[in-house]
Amino acid sequence: MLARRITTYAIKRSFLKRSQQWHIRQRQMSTTTPGANHPSSSHAVVLGGITTELDRIAPRIDLRADQIEILEGPSEFYDTLKRKIKRAKKRIYLSTLYIGKSEHELVSCVREALQQNKGLKVSILTDALRGTRETPEPSCASLLSPLAADYPDQVEIRMYHTPNLTGLRKRFIPRRINEGWGLQHMKLYGIDDEVILSGANLSSDYFTNRQDRYHMFSSKRVADCFARIHYTMCRVSFLLEPRIPSGTYDLVWPENNLAPSPLDDPKSYTTATTELFKPLVAASPSSETPSSSRNTAFNTTIYPLLTIPRSLNNELPALQSLLSTPLPNGSSYLFTAGYFNPHPAITASLLTASSNLQASSESRTPISTTVLTASPWANGFYGSKGVSGMLPPAYTLLSRRFLHAANQTAPGTVTLCEWRRGTVGLMDGWTYHAKGLWLTLPSSAASRTQKTKESSEAMPSLSTGPSVTIIGSSNYTVRSYSLDVEVGAIVVTTDAGLQERLRKEEENLLQYSKVVTEEDLKGGERRVGWRVRVAMWIVRIVGGSL
C-alpha cells in the first residue's frame, strides 16, 4: 500500500524530486535607471544600507522595474488570473488558503487550459482544515476532486495540515474555529514564467468586493523561486485522491512524501520541514557576487520571504530591519493589515520607527508612521454568528491599545486610519484584506499622512513614491509567525516609474480611510464588552491566536 489513508468524505456535488537551491546573485543596488531619473545620493545611501542588511537575511533576485505590474482591485486580479490560466503552456501552480466551493468558472479556465495543452501540469495547494470545513456539504475539496479525476496525469491537488492540531485538540475543537491553530496561508499564483503575489484567496468576494493587494512578476527567476517553495510544501502535504462517485475523495499521505505525517509525528514533521526549506530562503554567500557581474539594467531587487511554523521565519527580522533603518528627515512609513494584531516585535518597531533619523539630518522632525486597518464595518467577520462575530470588536480593542501605547511613547508621530467602503453585508459594501508596508523617502513622504477620506481632494500630486514595499500573505501577527505558513517578498527599487505605481497603490487604499483617535475607540458603538475580552483570553490560553 503506497499511502496511509485518512477519512473518506462523501460529498454532494453542486455544479519532486526535492529541488536544488536556486542561484541568486548578490550585488549592490544599481542607481542607474534607463529612462528614469537617478535617485539622490542620500536616497542611494539609504537604499544601499537597506539592501546590505536584507542581503544577510534573505535570497536576492535582481530584475527590471517594468517586470512588476501592480493590479488595482479584485476584478482586475480575477480577470488577469483567468486570462493567464487560459494561456498557460507549461505549468500552473496555485497556493491558497482555499478555493471557493462555487468557483466553477475558475476551474473551467483550468480545464480549458488542460484540454488545449496535454503537456500542461497543474499543481494546487490549499489548507486541509479550510478546504474540507463544509464536509459533507460542497467544499473546496469536492470542487477540485473531479478535476484531479479527469486529468490524473496532469493535475495534482495537495492539502497542508498543521502539526499544531492533533490528538484531543483535533478531536474536540469545532471545525468553525479549529483554523485558529494553524493554516496553509500562502498566496502564490504562478503561470508559466509569471507569478502573482497577493493576500487574496480564490473565492467570489476576493474577485468582487474584497480589497487586497496584487503584484505580478514577469520573471522566470522569480516564478521559479516561488515554484520551489510551492512544490516543496506540496511534498509535505496530504494528497487528494478522487473517488467514485464524482466529488468524493480521500486525503492520503504518500510514502514518497518528504516528511512523516503531521498527524502521526508532529515533532519529526517539523524537523523535516525545517531542513527542507532552509536552503530555499538562505541568503546567498557573498562569494557568489563578483563585481564584474553587475548589470546596470537591473534597478529593482526582490527578497523572498517565508514563514514555516516552529521552523523558519525570515520575514520578521526583515521587517524589523526596515523599521529600524536610519532615515532622512521627511521619510515616512505606511503599514497596513486587515486584521490588526501585530506581533509584539512589530508593534515595538512601529512605535520606535519615528526616532530613526540619520545622524546627519539637519532637522530632528520625527519620521511619520501611518497605520491603516479595516474598520469593523469592513471586517470580513462583521455580522458573523457565534465566536467569529466577536472578532471585529476584538480588533477594535487591540487598535485602541496600540494607539494608547503610541500616545505614550511617540506622541504625534503615529496615525491610525480605518478603511471603510460601505458596510459588509449591505449593497456595495466591501471588506478590507490588504496587508503590507511601504517606505517613502523625501520629498513626497511628508504629505502622505494627510490623505484621508476627508482631505484627499486637496492633496498635491507627489513627484515620487515608495522605494520599498512588502507584499505577501502575512498579517504580521503572532499566529502568522507561530502557526501559519506564509510567503511574501520585499521589493526595493530606484526606478521612478515603479515608485509612482507604488504611490498610486497607496492612494487607492487611503482614499477610503479615515483617521481615528484613542477617544473614538472608547465609547458608544465602539465600546468592547466583557464577553469579547473573555473570549480573547480563552483563545490565548488554549494555544490559539487571532
Coordinates of C-alpha atoms in Angstrom, one line a residue:
M1 CA 0.0 0.0 0.0
L2 CA 1.6 3.3 -1.1
A3 CA -0.2 5.7 1.2
R4 CA -1.8 6.0 4.6
R5 CA -5.4 7.0 4.2
I6 CA -7.5 9.2 6.4
T7 CA -11.2 9.7 6.4
T8 CA -13.1 9.4 3.1
Y9 CA -15.6 12.1 2.5
A10 CA -18.8 11.5 0.5
I11 CA -19.7 14.9 -0.9
K12 CA -22.8 16.3 -2.6
R13 CA -21.6 17.7 -5.9
S14 CA -23.1 21.1 -6.7
F15 CA -22.2 22.2 -10.1
L16 CA 9.9 16.2 -6.8
K17 CA 12.2 15.2 -6.6
R18 CA 13.5 17.7 -4.0
S19 CA 14.5 20.9 -5.7
Q20 CA 18.1 22.2 -5.5
Q21 CA 18.6 25.7 -4.2
W22 CA 18.5 28.2 -7.0
H23 CA 21.4 30.5 -7.6
I24 CA 20.7 34.2 -6.9
R25 CA 23.4 36.8 -7.3
Q26 CA 24.0 39.4 -4.7
R27 CA 25.1 42.9 -5.8
Q28 CA 24.9 46.5 -4.6
M29 CA 21.7 48.3 -5.6
S30 CA 22.2 49.9 -9.0
T31 CA 21.4 53.6 -9.2
T32 CA 21.5 53.6 -13.0
T33 CA 17.9 53.5 -14.3
P34 CA 17.5 53.7 -18.1
G35 CA 14.8 56.2 -18.9
A36 CA 14.2 57.3 -15.3
N37 CA 15.6 59.9 -13.0
H38 CA 18.6 59.0 -10.9
P39 CA 17.9 58.9 -7.1
S40 CA 19.5 61.5 -5.0
S41 CA 22.8 60.5 -3.3
S42 CA 21.2 60.4 0.1
H43 CA 18.5 58.1 -1.2
A44 CA 21.1 55.8 -2.7
V45 CA 22.9 55.6 0.6
V46 CA 19.7 54.7 2.4
L47 CA 18.7 52.1 -0.1
G48 CA 22.2 50.7 -0.2
G49 CA 22.1 50.3 3.6
I50 CA 18.7 48.6 3.4
T51 CA 19.8 46.1 0.7
T52 CA 23.1 45.4 2.6
E53 CA 21.1 44.3 5.6
L54 CA 18.5 42.3 3.6
D55 CA 21.3 40.5 1.8
R56 CA 22.1 38.9 5.2
I57 CA 18.5 37.8 5.8
A58 CA 17.0 36.6 2.5
P59 CA 18.0 35.5 -1.0
R60 CA 18.1 38.2 -3.6
I61 CA 16.8 38.4 -7.1
D62 CA 17.5 41.4 -9.3
L63 CA 15.2 42.4 -12.1
R64 CA 13.9 45.4 -14.1
A65 CA 11.1 47.5 -12.6
D66 CA 9.0 47.0 -15.8
Q67 CA 8.8 43.3 -14.9
I68 CA 6.5 44.2 -12.0
E69 CA 2.8 45.0 -12.6
I70 CA 0.6 46.3 -9.7
L71 CA -3.1 45.3 -10.1
E72 CA -5.5 47.7 -8.5
G73 CA -8.6 45.7 -7.4
P74 CA -10.3 42.4 -7.2
S75 CA -11.9 42.4 -10.6
E76 CA -8.6 43.2 -12.3
F77 CA -7.0 40.4 -10.3
Y78 CA -9.6 37.9 -11.3
D79 CA -9.6 38.9 -15.0
T80 CA -5.8 38.7 -15.1
L81 CA -5.8 35.3 -13.4
K82 CA -8.3 33.8 -15.7
R83 CA -6.6 35.2 -18.8
K84 CA -3.2 33.9 -17.7
I85 CA -4.5 30.5 -16.8
K86 CA -6.2 30.0 -20.2
R87 CA -3.0 30.8 -22.0
A88 CA -0.8 28.6 -19.8
K89 CA 1.7 26.3 -21.7
K90 CA 3.9 24.6 -19.2
R91 CA 2.8 24.9 -15.6
I92 CA 0.2 26.3 -13.3
Y93 CA 0.9 26.3 -9.6
L94 CA -1.6 27.8 -7.2
S95 CA -1.0 28.1 -3.4
T96 CA -4.0 29.5 -1.5
L97 CA -5.9 29.0 1.7
Y98 CA -8.9 27.7 -0.2
I99 CA -10.8 27.9 -3.5
G100 CA -14.4 28.9 -3.1
K101 CA -16.7 25.9 -3.3
S102 CA -18.7 27.6 -6.1
E103 CA -15.8 28.8 -8.2
H104 CA -16.8 26.7 -11.2
E105 CA -15.7 29.4 -13.7
L106 CA -12.2 29.4 -12.4
V107 CA -12.0 25.6 -12.5
S108 CA -13.4 25.8 -16.1
C109 CA -10.5 28.0 -17.1
V110 CA -8.1 25.4 -15.8
R111 CA -9.9 22.7 -17.7
E112 CA -9.8 24.8 -20.9
A113 CA -6.0 25.1 -20.5
L114 CA -5.6 21.4 -19.8
Q115 CA -7.6 20.5 -22.9
Q116 CA -5.6 22.8 -25.1
N117 CA -2.2 21.6 -23.9
K118 CA -1.6 18.0 -23.0
G119 CA 1.8 18.8 -21.6
L120 CA 0.5 21.3 -19.1
K121 CA 1.0 20.4 -15.4
V122 CA -1.3 21.9 -12.7
S123 CA -0.5 21.8 -9.0
I124 CA -2.9 23.2 -6.5
L125 CA -2.1 23.6 -2.8
T126 CA -4.8 24.5 -0.2
D127 CA -5.3 24.1 3.5
A128 CA -6.8 20.8 4.7
L129 CA -8.9 22.3 7.5
R130 CA -10.3 25.1 5.5
G131 CA -10.6 23.1 2.3
T132 CA -12.8 20.4 3.9
R133 CA -14.6 22.5 6.6
E134 CA -18.1 22.3 4.9
T135 CA -18.0 18.5 4.7
P136 CA -20.3 16.7 4.0
E137 CA -21.7 19.7 2.0
P138 CA -19.9 21.0 -1.0
S139 CA -16.4 22.3 -0.3
C140 CA -13.1 23.3 -1.9
A141 CA -12.1 19.6 -1.9
S142 CA -15.2 18.4 -3.6
L143 CA -14.9 21.1 -6.2
L144 CA -11.3 20.1 -7.1
S145 CA -11.8 16.3 -6.9
P146 CA -13.4 15.9 -10.3
L147 CA -10.6 18.0 -11.9
A148 CA -8.0 15.5 -10.5
A149 CA -10.1 12.6 -11.6
D150 CA -10.5 13.8 -15.2
Y151 CA -6.8 14.7 -15.6
P152 CA -4.9 12.2 -13.4
D153 CA -1.6 12.7 -15.3
Q154 CA -1.7 16.5 -15.4
V155 CA -3.4 17.6 -12.1
E156 CA -2.3 17.2 -8.5
I157 CA -4.2 18.6 -5.5
R158 CA -2.4 18.8 -2.2
M159 CA -3.8 19.9 1.2
Y160 CA -1.5 21.1 4.0
H161 CA -2.4 20.1 7.6
T162 CA -0.9 22.0 10.5
P163 CA 1.2 19.9 13.0
N164 CA -0.3 22.0 15.8
L165 CA -3.8 20.4 15.7
T166 CA -3.5 16.8 16.7
G167 CA -4.9 14.4 19.3
L168 CA -7.5 15.7 21.6
R169 CA -7.3 19.2 20.1
K170 CA -8.2 17.9 16.7
R171 CA -11.0 15.7 18.1
F172 CA -12.8 18.3 20.2
I173 CA -12.1 21.8 18.8
P174 CA -15.1 22.6 16.4
R175 CA -14.4 23.0 12.7
R176 CA -15.5 26.6 12.6
I177 CA -12.7 27.7 14.9
N178 CA -10.0 25.0 14.5
E179 CA -8.3 27.1 11.9
G180 CA -7.0 29.2 14.8
W181 CA -4.4 26.5 15.4
G182 CA -2.6 26.9 12.1
L183 CA -3.2 27.1 8.3
Q184 CA -1.5 27.0 4.9
H185 CA -1.9 30.7 4.3
M186 CA 0.4 31.3 1.3
K187 CA -1.0 33.0 -1.8
L188 CA 1.1 32.2 -4.9
Y189 CA -0.5 32.2 -8.3
G190 CA 2.1 31.0 -10.8
I191 CA 1.5 30.5 -14.5
D192 CA 4.5 29.6 -16.7
D193 CA 7.2 32.2 -16.1
E194 CA 5.0 34.7 -14.2
V195 CA 3.7 34.7 -10.6
I196 CA 1.2 36.9 -8.7
L197 CA 2.0 37.5 -5.0
S198 CA -1.1 38.6 -3.1
G199 CA -3.0 38.3 0.2
A200 CA -6.2 37.3 -1.7
N201 CA -7.7 33.8 -1.7
L202 CA -9.6 32.4 -4.7
S203 CA -13.3 33.0 -4.0
S204 CA -16.1 35.3 -5.2
D205 CA -15.6 38.1 -2.6
Y206 CA -11.9 38.3 -3.4
F207 CA -12.9 38.7 -7.1
T208 CA -15.6 41.3 -6.5
N209 CA -15.7 43.4 -3.3
R210 CA -12.8 42.5 -1.0
Q211 CA -9.8 44.9 -1.3
D212 CA -6.4 43.3 -1.3
R213 CA -3.0 43.8 -3.0
Y214 CA -1.7 42.0 -6.1
H215 CA 1.8 42.2 -7.6
M216 CA 2.5 40.3 -10.8
F217 CA 6.2 39.5 -11.5
S218 CA 7.0 38.6 -15.1
S219 CA 10.3 36.9 -14.4
K220 CA 11.3 33.3 -14.8
R221 CA 13.8 33.6 -11.9
V222 CA 11.1 34.9 -9.6
A223 CA 8.5 32.4 -10.8
D224 CA 11.0 29.6 -10.4
C225 CA 11.9 30.8 -6.9
F226 CA 8.3 30.7 -5.6
A227 CA 7.6 27.5 -7.5
R228 CA 10.3 25.7 -5.5
I229 CA 8.6 26.8 -2.3
H230 CA 5.2 25.7 -3.6
Y231 CA 6.3 22.3 -4.8
T232 CA 8.3 21.6 -1.6
M233 CA 5.3 22.4 0.5
C234 CA 3.2 20.0 -1.7
R235 CA 5.6 17.2 -0.8
V236 CA 4.9 17.7 2.9
S237 CA 1.1 17.9 2.5
F238 CA -1.7 15.4 2.0
L239 CA -2.7 14.3 -1.5
L240 CA -6.3 14.5 -2.6
E241 CA -7.3 11.2 -4.3
P242 CA -10.6 11.4 -6.2
R243 CA -13.1 8.6 -5.6
I244 CA -16.3 7.3 -7.1
P245 CA -19.0 8.8 -7.1
S246 CA -17.6 12.1 -8.5
G247 CA -16.9 14.7 -5.9
T248 CA -15.8 12.2 -3.2
Y249 CA -12.2 11.8 -2.2
D250 CA -9.6 10.5 0.2
L251 CA -6.8 12.6 1.8
V252 CA -3.8 10.3 1.8
W253 CA -0.1 10.6 2.9
P254 CA 2.1 9.2 0.1
E255 CA 5.1 7.2 1.2
N256 CA 7.3 9.3 -1.0
N257 CA 6.5 12.5 0.8
L258 CA 9.5 14.2 2.3
A259 CA 8.3 14.1 5.9
P260 CA 6.2 11.9 8.2
S261 CA 2.6 12.9 8.6
P262 CA 2.0 15.8 10.9
L263 CA -0.9 13.9 12.5
D264 CA 1.3 10.9 13.4
D265 CA 4.6 12.6 14.4
P266 CA 4.3 16.4 14.5
K267 CA 7.7 16.8 16.0
S268 CA 9.5 14.9 13.3
Y269 CA 7.4 16.6 10.7
T270 CA 8.5 20.0 12.0
T271 CA 12.2 18.9 12.0
A272 CA 12.0 17.6 8.4
T273 CA 10.3 20.6 7.0
T274 CA 12.8 22.9 8.7
E275 CA 15.7 21.2 6.8
L276 CA 13.7 21.1 3.5
F277 CA 13.0 24.9 3.5
K278 CA 16.3 26.2 4.9
P279 CA 18.1 26.3 1.6
L280 CA 15.2 27.9 -0.2
V281 CA 15.4 31.1 1.8
A282 CA 19.1 31.1 2.7
A283 CA 20.9 34.3 1.9
S284 CA 23.4 33.8 -1.0
P285 CA 27.1 33.7 0.1
S286 CA 28.9 37.0 -0.6
S287 CA 31.5 34.9 -2.5
E288 CA 28.9 34.5 -5.3
T289 CA 28.9 38.2 -6.1
P290 CA 31.7 39.0 -8.5
S291 CA 31.7 42.8 -9.1
S292 CA 32.1 42.3 -12.8
S293 CA 28.6 40.6 -12.9
R294 CA 26.7 43.8 -12.1
N295 CA 24.0 44.6 -14.6
T296 CA 23.0 48.3 -14.7
A297 CA 19.7 47.4 -16.4
F298 CA 18.5 46.0 -13.1
N299 CA 17.1 48.8 -11.0
T300 CA 14.9 46.7 -8.6
T301 CA 15.5 43.8 -6.2
I302 CA 13.2 41.4 -4.5
Y303 CA 13.8 39.4 -1.4
P304 CA 11.6 36.2 -1.0
L305 CA 10.2 35.8 2.5
L306 CA 8.9 32.6 4.1
T307 CA 7.4 31.6 7.4
I308 CA 7.1 27.9 8.4
P309 CA 5.6 27.3 11.8
R310 CA 8.1 26.5 14.5
S311 CA 10.8 26.2 11.8
L312 CA 11.7 29.3 9.7
N313 CA 10.9 33.0 9.6
N314 CA 12.9 35.5 7.7
E315 CA 10.0 37.9 7.3
L316 CA 10.0 39.2 10.9
P317 CA 13.7 40.0 11.0
A318 CA 13.5 41.6 7.6
L319 CA 10.6 43.8 8.7
Q320 CA 12.3 44.8 11.9
S321 CA 15.4 45.7 9.8
L322 CA 13.3 48.0 7.6
L323 CA 11.6 49.7 10.6
S324 CA 14.9 50.4 12.3
T325 CA 16.8 51.8 9.3
P326 CA 18.2 55.3 9.9
L327 CA 16.2 57.6 7.5
P328 CA 16.5 61.2 6.3
N329 CA 14.1 63.8 7.6
G330 CA 10.8 63.8 5.8
S331 CA 10.6 60.0 5.4
S332 CA 7.5 58.0 6.3
Y333 CA 6.1 54.5 6.7
L334 CA 2.7 53.2 5.8
F335 CA 1.8 49.9 7.4
T336 CA -1.4 48.0 6.8
A337 CA -3.1 44.9 8.0
G338 CA -6.8 43.9 7.6
Y339 CA -6.7 42.1 10.9
F340 CA -4.8 44.5 13.2
N341 CA -3.0 42.5 15.9
P342 CA 0.7 43.0 15.1
H343 CA 3.3 40.7 16.6
P344 CA 4.8 42.5 19.7
A345 CA 8.1 42.9 18.0
I346 CA 6.4 44.7 15.1
T347 CA 4.4 46.9 17.4
A348 CA 7.6 47.9 19.2
S349 CA 9.3 48.7 15.9
L350 CA 6.3 50.7 14.7
L351 CA 6.3 52.7 17.9
T352 CA 10.1 53.5 17.7
A353 CA 10.4 54.0 14.0
S354 CA 9.8 57.7 14.3
S355 CA 13.1 58.1 16.1
N356 CA 15.2 56.5 13.4
L357 CA 16.6 59.7 11.9
Q358 CA 20.0 59.8 10.3
A359 CA 22.6 61.4 12.5
S360 CA 23.3 63.8 9.7
S361 CA 19.7 65.1 9.4
E362 CA 19.6 68.9 9.9
S363 CA 16.1 68.7 11.3
R364 CA 15.1 66.4 14.1
T365 CA 11.5 66.2 13.0
P366 CA 10.3 62.6 13.7
I367 CA 9.6 60.2 10.9
S368 CA 5.9 59.7 10.5
T369 CA 4.2 56.4 10.6
T370 CA 0.7 55.7 9.3
V371 CA -1.1 52.5 10.2
L372 CA -4.1 51.5 8.1
T373 CA -6.6 48.8 9.1
A374 CA -10.1 47.7 8.5
S375 CA -12.9 49.4 10.3
P376 CA -15.4 46.9 12.0
W377 CA -17.8 47.6 9.1
A378 CA -15.1 46.5 6.6
N379 CA -14.0 43.4 8.6
G380 CA -14.8 40.1 6.9
F381 CA -16.2 38.7 10.2
Y382 CA -18.6 41.6 10.7
G383 CA -22.1 40.3 11.4
S384 CA -20.9 36.7 11.8
K385 CA -22.7 34.4 14.2
G386 CA -21.0 32.9 17.2
V387 CA -17.4 33.4 18.3
S388 CA -16.3 34.8 14.9
G389 CA -18.7 37.7 15.3
M390 CA -16.6 38.8 18.3
L391 CA -13.5 39.4 16.1
P392 CA -14.3 42.9 14.9
P393 CA -14.7 44.3 18.4
A394 CA -11.6 42.3 19.4
Y395 CA -9.6 44.1 16.8
T396 CA -11.1 47.4 18.0
L397 CA -9.7 46.7 21.4
L398 CA -6.3 45.9 20.0
S399 CA -6.2 49.1 17.9
R400 CA -7.1 51.1 21.0
R401 CA -4.3 49.5 23.0
F402 CA -1.9 50.3 20.2
L403 CA -2.9 53.9 20.0
H404 CA -2.6 54.3 23.7
A405 CA 0.9 52.9 23.6
A406 CA 1.7 55.2 20.6
N407 CA 0.4 58.3 22.5
Q408 CA 2.6 57.3 25.5
T409 CA 5.9 56.5 23.6
A410 CA 5.8 58.5 20.4
P411 CA 3.1 61.3 20.7
G412 CA 2.2 63.0 17.4
T413 CA 4.1 60.6 15.2
V414 CA 1.8 57.7 14.7
T415 CA -1.6 58.0 12.9
L416 CA -4.2 55.2 12.9
C417 CA -6.6 55.1 9.9
E418 CA -9.6 52.8 9.4
W419 CA -10.7 51.7 5.9
R420 CA -14.4 51.6 5.1
R421 CA -16.2 51.3 1.8
G422 CA -19.9 50.8 2.7
T423 CA -20.9 48.2 5.2
V424 CA -20.3 44.4 5.0
G425 CA -23.5 42.6 4.1
L426 CA -25.2 45.6 2.5
M427 CA -25.4 46.6 -1.1
D428 CA -22.0 48.0 -2.3
G429 CA -20.3 47.0 0.9
W430 CA -16.7 46.0 0.7
T431 CA -14.3 44.2 3.1
Y432 CA -10.6 45.1 3.6
H433 CA -7.9 42.4 3.5
A434 CA -4.8 44.3 2.3
K435 CA -1.5 44.0 4.1
G436 CA 2.0 45.3 3.7
L437 CA 4.5 48.1 4.3
W438 CA 5.7 51.0 2.2
L439 CA 8.7 53.1 2.9
T440 CA 8.8 56.6 1.2
L441 CA 11.8 58.8 1.2
P442 CA 11.6 62.6 0.9
S443 CA 10.2 64.7 -0.8
S444 CA 6.8 63.1 -1.1
A445 CA 6.6 61.4 2.3
A446 CA 5.5 64.4 4.4
S447 CA 2.1 64.9 2.8
R448 CA 1.1 61.2 2.7
T449 CA -0.3 61.0 6.2
Q450 CA -3.0 63.7 5.3
K451 CA -4.5 61.5 2.5
T452 CA -7.6 60.6 4.4
K453 CA -11.2 60.3 3.2
E454 CA -11.9 63.9 4.2
S455 CA -8.9 65.6 2.7
S456 CA -7.7 63.6 -0.3
E457 CA -9.2 66.0 -2.8
A458 CA -6.8 68.8 -1.7
M459 CA -3.6 66.8 -1.8
P460 CA -0.9 67.8 -4.2
S461 CA 0.4 65.3 -6.7
L462 CA 3.6 63.6 -5.5
S463 CA 6.8 63.6 -7.5
T464 CA 8.0 60.2 -6.2
G465 CA 6.6 57.3 -4.3
P466 CA 7.8 54.5 -2.1
S467 CA 11.2 53.0 -2.7
V468 CA 10.5 49.9 -0.6
T469 CA 7.4 47.7 -0.1
I470 CA 6.5 44.3 1.4
I471 CA 3.8 42.2 -0.4
G472 CA 2.5 38.8 0.6
S473 CA 0.1 36.7 2.6
S474 CA 1.2 37.5 6.2
N475 CA -1.0 39.5 8.6
Y476 CA 2.1 40.2 10.7
T477 CA 0.5 38.7 13.8
V478 CA 1.7 36.2 16.4
R479 CA -0.3 33.5 14.7
S480 CA 1.3 34.4 11.3
Y481 CA 4.7 33.8 12.8
S482 CA 3.9 30.8 15.0
L483 CA 1.0 28.9 13.5
D484 CA 0.6 29.7 9.7
V485 CA 2.6 29.1 6.6
E486 CA 3.2 32.5 4.9
V487 CA 5.1 33.8 1.9
G488 CA 5.9 37.2 0.6
A489 CA 8.6 39.5 -0.8
I490 CA 10.3 42.8 -0.2
V491 CA 10.7 45.0 -3.2
V492 CA 13.4 47.6 -3.3
T493 CA 13.6 50.0 -6.3
T494 CA 15.3 53.1 -7.5
D495 CA 13.0 53.3 -10.6
A496 CA 10.8 56.4 -10.6
G497 CA 8.1 54.6 -12.7
L498 CA 7.7 51.8 -10.2
Q499 CA 7.8 54.3 -7.3
E500 CA 4.9 56.1 -9.0
R501 CA 2.9 52.9 -9.3
L502 CA 3.5 52.1 -5.6
R503 CA 2.3 55.6 -4.8
K504 CA -0.9 55.1 -6.7
E505 CA -1.3 51.8 -4.9
E506 CA -1.1 53.6 -1.6
E507 CA -3.6 56.3 -2.7
N508 CA -6.0 53.6 -3.9
L509 CA -6.1 52.2 -0.4
L510 CA -6.0 55.5 1.5
Q511 CA -8.9 57.1 -0.4
Y512 CA -11.4 55.1 1.7
S513 CA -9.6 55.7 5.0
K514 CA -10.4 58.0 8.0
V515 CA -8.2 59.0 10.9
V516 CA -9.4 57.6 14.3
T517 CA -8.2 58.5 17.7
E518 CA -8.0 56.7 21.0
E519 CA -11.1 58.5 22.2
D520 CA -13.0 57.4 19.1
L521 CA -12.5 53.8 20.0
K522 CA -13.5 54.0 23.6
G523 CA -17.3 54.6 23.7
G524 CA -20.6 54.3 22.0
E525 CA -20.8 51.6 19.4
R526 CA -17.1 51.0 19.6
R527 CA -17.2 50.0 23.3
V528 CA -15.9 46.5 23.7
G529 CA -17.8 44.3 26.2
W530 CA -16.6 41.7 28.7
R531 CA -17.6 38.7 26.6
V532 CA -15.1 39.7 23.9
R533 CA -12.3 40.2 26.4
V534 CA -13.0 36.8 28.0
A535 CA -13.1 35.1 24.6
M536 CA -9.8 36.6 23.6
W537 CA -8.3 35.4 26.9
I538 CA -9.6 31.8 26.4
V539 CA -8.2 31.6 22.8
R540 CA -4.8 32.6 24.1
I541 CA -4.9 30.2 27.0
V542 CA -5.7 27.1 24.8
G543 CA -3.0 27.9 22.3
G544 CA -4.9 29.7 19.5
S545 CA -4.4 33.2 18.2
L546 CA -6.3 35.9 16.4

